[in-house]
Amino acid sequence: MKNYLIKKIAPKLFLTFALILGLSMVSRADVIRLTVKEDLASCTGVAPMTCMQVKYKNSKNWELFYSQINGFKYEAGYRYVLLVNRTKRKNVPADASAYIYTLKKVVKKQKMQTQTSPWDFVVKHKWKLIQMNGVAQSNSPVYFTFDSANKRIAGKSGCNNFFGGFERNGNSLSFKQMGSTMMACSDELNKLEHQFLTAIGNQAFTYDVADQTLNLYQNNKLVLMFGTMQ
């Protein structure tokens, strides 16, 4: 009788144990609401790339989103409101997000007004140096903006501010009358600043905008690459 009961109960106990073990290995998914911006932004992971810009439920500003959302097909020019399942990973691989994101529902998809030309996009944004003479510039302090109405450029070349004028004709862009402040800097910033101002100062380039980056060329060679800043 005893052996009979053991044989009858054992499969049920095994099934219960298996279910408990399986549940313990899978994290519970949280449902979060994300607003996805209509354009991408430059970001740096293992290498320079582009990321979606999102707002969470309590976000005031757009935040860079370094992960992918499984099942979501992003289309530039549209702003999305999404419900997303967010599951925490048990063992997080190197250089990977702590979460897995999976689309639950597209709540809203809205067509947004797009820029009429690449140059309209250029003058709208602040640009951060991400590559110079083929060398990636991670966490670079160098950035600038264009004042299209007055044909002026201004920004930071390291620890100093720089400024000057520019001329644009089609896809040609030239800089002139460049200058900067003269604050004391570290040797590292001095070197970066000298390289950047030499590369851009009173120089002529052709330019294009690709994958949310502003690229400056000389003799068909990429000299400077900039990404958009918040």
C-alpha positions as semicolon CSV with decimal commas, in nm:
position;residue;x (nm);y (nm);z (nm)
1;M;0,000;0,000;0,000
2;K;0,281;0,235;0,091
3;N;0,466;0,174;-0,235
4;Y;0,143;0,225;-0,428
5;L;0,089;0,568;-0,269
6;I;0,448;0,671;-0,340
7;K;0,415;0,570;-0,705
8;K;0,087;0,762;-0,734
9;I;0,200;1,079;-0,561
10;A;0,559;1,096;-0,696
11;P;0,468;1,220;-1,049
12;K;0,254;1,498;-0,901
13;L;0,532;1,603;-0,666
14;F;0,782;1,602;-0,952
15;L;0,550;1,817;-1,167
16;T;0,498;2,066;-0,884
17;F;0,873;2,086;-0,824
18;A;0,938;2,141;-1,194
19;L;0,684;2,423;-1,210
20;I;0,834;2,594;-0,904
21;L;1,185;2,560;-1,047
22;G;1,075;2,694;-1,385
23;L;0,906;2,996;-1,231
24;S;1,214;3,072;-1,023
25;M;1,429;3,087;-1,338
26;V;1,204;3,339;-1,518
27;S;1,179;3,697;-1,394
28;R;0,840;3,856;-1,382
29;A;0,779;4,098;-1,669
30;D;0,677;4,455;-1,585
31;V;0,455;4,640;-1,832
32;I;0,592;4,991;-1,891
33;R;0,474;5,278;-2,108
34;L;0,727;5,432;-2,348
35;T;0,702;5,732;-2,578
36;V;0,946;5,697;-2,869
37;K;1,065;6,011;-3,048
38;E;1,036;6,050;-3,424
39;D;1,412;6,077;-3,484
40;L;1,719;5,888;-3,367
41;A;2,019;6,037;-3,186
42;S;2,389;5,957;-3,191
43;C;2,511;5,754;-2,897
44;T;2,817;5,552;-2,806
45;G;2,805;5,188;-2,703
46;V;3,093;4,964;-2,801
47;A;3,129;5,206;-3,096
48;P;2,949;5,519;-3,221
49;M;2,593;5,431;-3,324
50;T;2,240;5,569;-3,322
51;C;1,977;5,511;-3,052
52;M;1,606;5,566;-3,011
53;Q;1,505;5,853;-2,782
54;V;1,236;5,769;-2,527
55;K;1,038;5,909;-2,239
56;Y;0,920;5,693;-1,952
57;K;0,603;5,763;-1,751
58;N;0,771;6,025;-1,530
59;S;1,040;6,151;-1,771
60;K;1,075;6,525;-1,833
61;N;1,343;6,499;-2,101
62;W;1,418;6,254;-2,381
63;E;1,656;5,974;-2,282
64;L;1,879;5,760;-2,503
65;F;1,754;5,400;-2,532
66;Y;2,045;5,163;-2,593
67;S;1,839;4,840;-2,619
68;Q;1,610;4,691;-2,882
69;I;1,236;4,627;-2,841
70;N;1,152;4,280;-2,969
71;G;0,859;4,288;-3,212
72;F;0,874;4,667;-3,261
73;K;0,953;4,807;-3,607
74;Y;1,068;5,168;-3,575
75;E;0,989;5,408;-3,859
76;A;1,156;5,750;-3,863
77;G;0,921;6,048;-3,871
78;Y;0,663;5,888;-3,640
79;R;0,620;5,934;-3,267
80;Y;0,502;5,623;-3,084
81;V;0,337;5,546;-2,753
82;L;0,407;5,184;-2,661
83;L;0,322;4,933;-2,392
84;V;0,630;4,717;-2,344
85;N;0,703;4,407;-2,137
86;R;1,029;4,463;-1,949
87;T;1,191;4,147;-1,812
88;K;1,503;4,156;-1,596
89;R;1,780;3,922;-1,711
90;K;1,910;3,662;-1,466
91;N;2,263;3,657;-1,607
92;V;2,350;3,980;-1,786
93;P;2,606;3,940;-2,069
94;A;2,888;4,193;-2,094
95;D;2,786;4,515;-2,276
96;A;2,419;4,413;-2,267
97;S;2,112;4,569;-2,110
98;A;1,995;4,439;-1,774
99;Y;1,647;4,404;-1,928
100;I;1,480;4,237;-2,225
101;Y;1,210;4,452;-2,388
102;T;0,921;4,303;-2,586
103;L;0,641;4,496;-2,753
104;K;0,300;4,439;-2,597
105;K;0,095;4,700;-2,782
106;V;0,132;5,009;-3,002
107;V;-0,101;5,255;-2,829
108;K;-0,041;5,543;-3,071
109;K;0,155;5,614;-3,389
110;Q;0,160;5,979;-3,500
111;K;0,321;6,129;-3,810
112;M;0,539;6,425;-3,711
113;Q;0,651;6,718;-3,922
114;T;0,989;6,642;-4,078
115;Q;1,268;6,875;-4,179
116;T;1,260;7,000;-4,538
117;S;1,633;6,952;-4,602
118;P;1,946;6,807;-4,439
119;W;2,069;7,159;-4,365
120;D;1,749;7,236;-4,171
121;F;1,832;6,934;-3,958
122;V;2,193;7,050;-3,911
123;V;2,109;7,399;-3,784
124;K;1,843;7,263;-3,548
125;H;2,088;7,056;-3,341
126;K;2,395;7,088;-3,122
127;W;2,680;6,875;-3,258
128;K;2,931;6,675;-3,054
129;L;3,261;6,544;-3,191
130;I;3,256;6,163;-3,212
131;Q;3,537;6,096;-3,462
132;M;3,842;6,290;-3,586
133;N;4,086;6,173;-3,855
134;G;3,959;5,818;-3,823
135;V;3,990;5,803;-3,443
136;A;3,674;5,766;-3,229
137;Q;3,635;6,037;-2,963
138;S;3,455;5,884;-2,668
139;N;3,310;6,130;-2,414
140;S;3,449;6,421;-2,613
141;P;3,397;6,770;-2,464
142;V;3,403;6,924;-2,813
143;Y;3,073;7,053;-2,952
144;F;2,927;7,345;-3,149
145;T;2,608;7,496;-3,290
146;F;2,529;7,691;-3,605
147;D;2,366;8,036;-3,606
148;S;2,221;8,017;-3,955
149;A;2,078;8,370;-3,958
150;N;2,414;8,534;-3,881
151;K;2,631;8,265;-4,043
152;R;2,822;8,207;-3,722
153;I;2,949;7,896;-3,547
154;A;3,027;7,870;-3,175
155;G;3,100;7,599;-2,925
156;K;3,364;7,435;-2,707
157;S;3,696;7,310;-2,846
158;G;3,809;7,134;-2,529
159;C;3,818;7,357;-2,223
160;N;3,810;7,678;-2,430
161;N;3,522;7,829;-2,621
162;F;3,568;7,880;-2,995
163;F;3,379;8,084;-3,254
164;G;3,389;8,199;-3,615
165;G;3,196;8,238;-3,936
166;F;3,088;7,992;-4,201
167;E;2,973;7,984;-4,561
168;R;2,757;7,716;-4,719
169;N;2,699;7,649;-5,088
170;G;2,509;7,331;-5,168
171;N;2,696;7,054;-4,991
172;S;3,011;7,268;-4,947
173;L;3,085;7,416;-4,606
174;S;3,376;7,644;-4,518
175;F;3,484;7,808;-4,192
176;K;3,661;8,143;-4,156
177;Q;3,787;8,395;-3,901
178;M;3,807;8,129;-3,631
179;G;3,909;8,224;-3,278
180;S;3,895;8,097;-2,921
181;T;3,934;8,198;-2,558
182;M;4,272;8,139;-2,394
183;M;4,206;7,956;-2,067
184;A;4,471;7,721;-1,925
185;C;4,396;7,355;-1,992
186;S;4,537;7,014;-1,906
187;D;4,791;6,862;-2,147
188;E;4,528;6,615;-2,267
189;L;4,274;6,887;-2,344
190;N;4,542;7,107;-2,500
191;K;4,629;6,827;-2,741
192;L;4,265;6,758;-2,830
193;E;4,192;7,127;-2,870
194;H;4,493;7,184;-3,097
195;Q;4,401;6,886;-3,317
196;F;4,039;6,994;-3,348
197;L;4,104;7,362;-3,420
198;T;4,369;7,268;-3,675
199;A;4,128;7,027;-3,843
200;I;3,835;7,270;-3,864
201;G;3,991;7,618;-3,849
202;N;3,963;7,818;-4,172
203;Q;3,906;7,498;-4,369
204;A;3,666;7,400;-4,649
205;F;3,473;7,073;-4,655
206;T;3,197;6,888;-4,828
207;Y;2,935;6,757;-4,587
208;D;2,649;6,515;-4,558
209;V;2,406;6,396;-4,293
210;A;2,372;6,020;-4,254
211;D;2,227;5,815;-3,967
212;Q;2,189;6,132;-3,757
213;T;2,557;6,224;-3,793
214;L;2,713;6,531;-3,955
215;N;3,015;6,426;-4,162
216;L;3,283;6,662;-4,298
217;Y;3,506;6,548;-4,587
218;Q;3,818;6,672;-4,763
219;N;3,923;6,509;-5,091
220;N;3,653;6,242;-5,033
221;K;3,812;6,148;-4,701
222;L;3,610;6,167;-4,379
223;V;3,789;6,414;-4,150
224;L;3,535;6,496;-3,879
225;M;3,216;6,324;-3,760
226;F;2,968;6,478;-3,519
227;G;2,660;6,340;-3,346
228;T;2,354;6,522;-3,216
229;M;2,337;6,627;-2,850
230;Q;2,031;6,673;-2,630
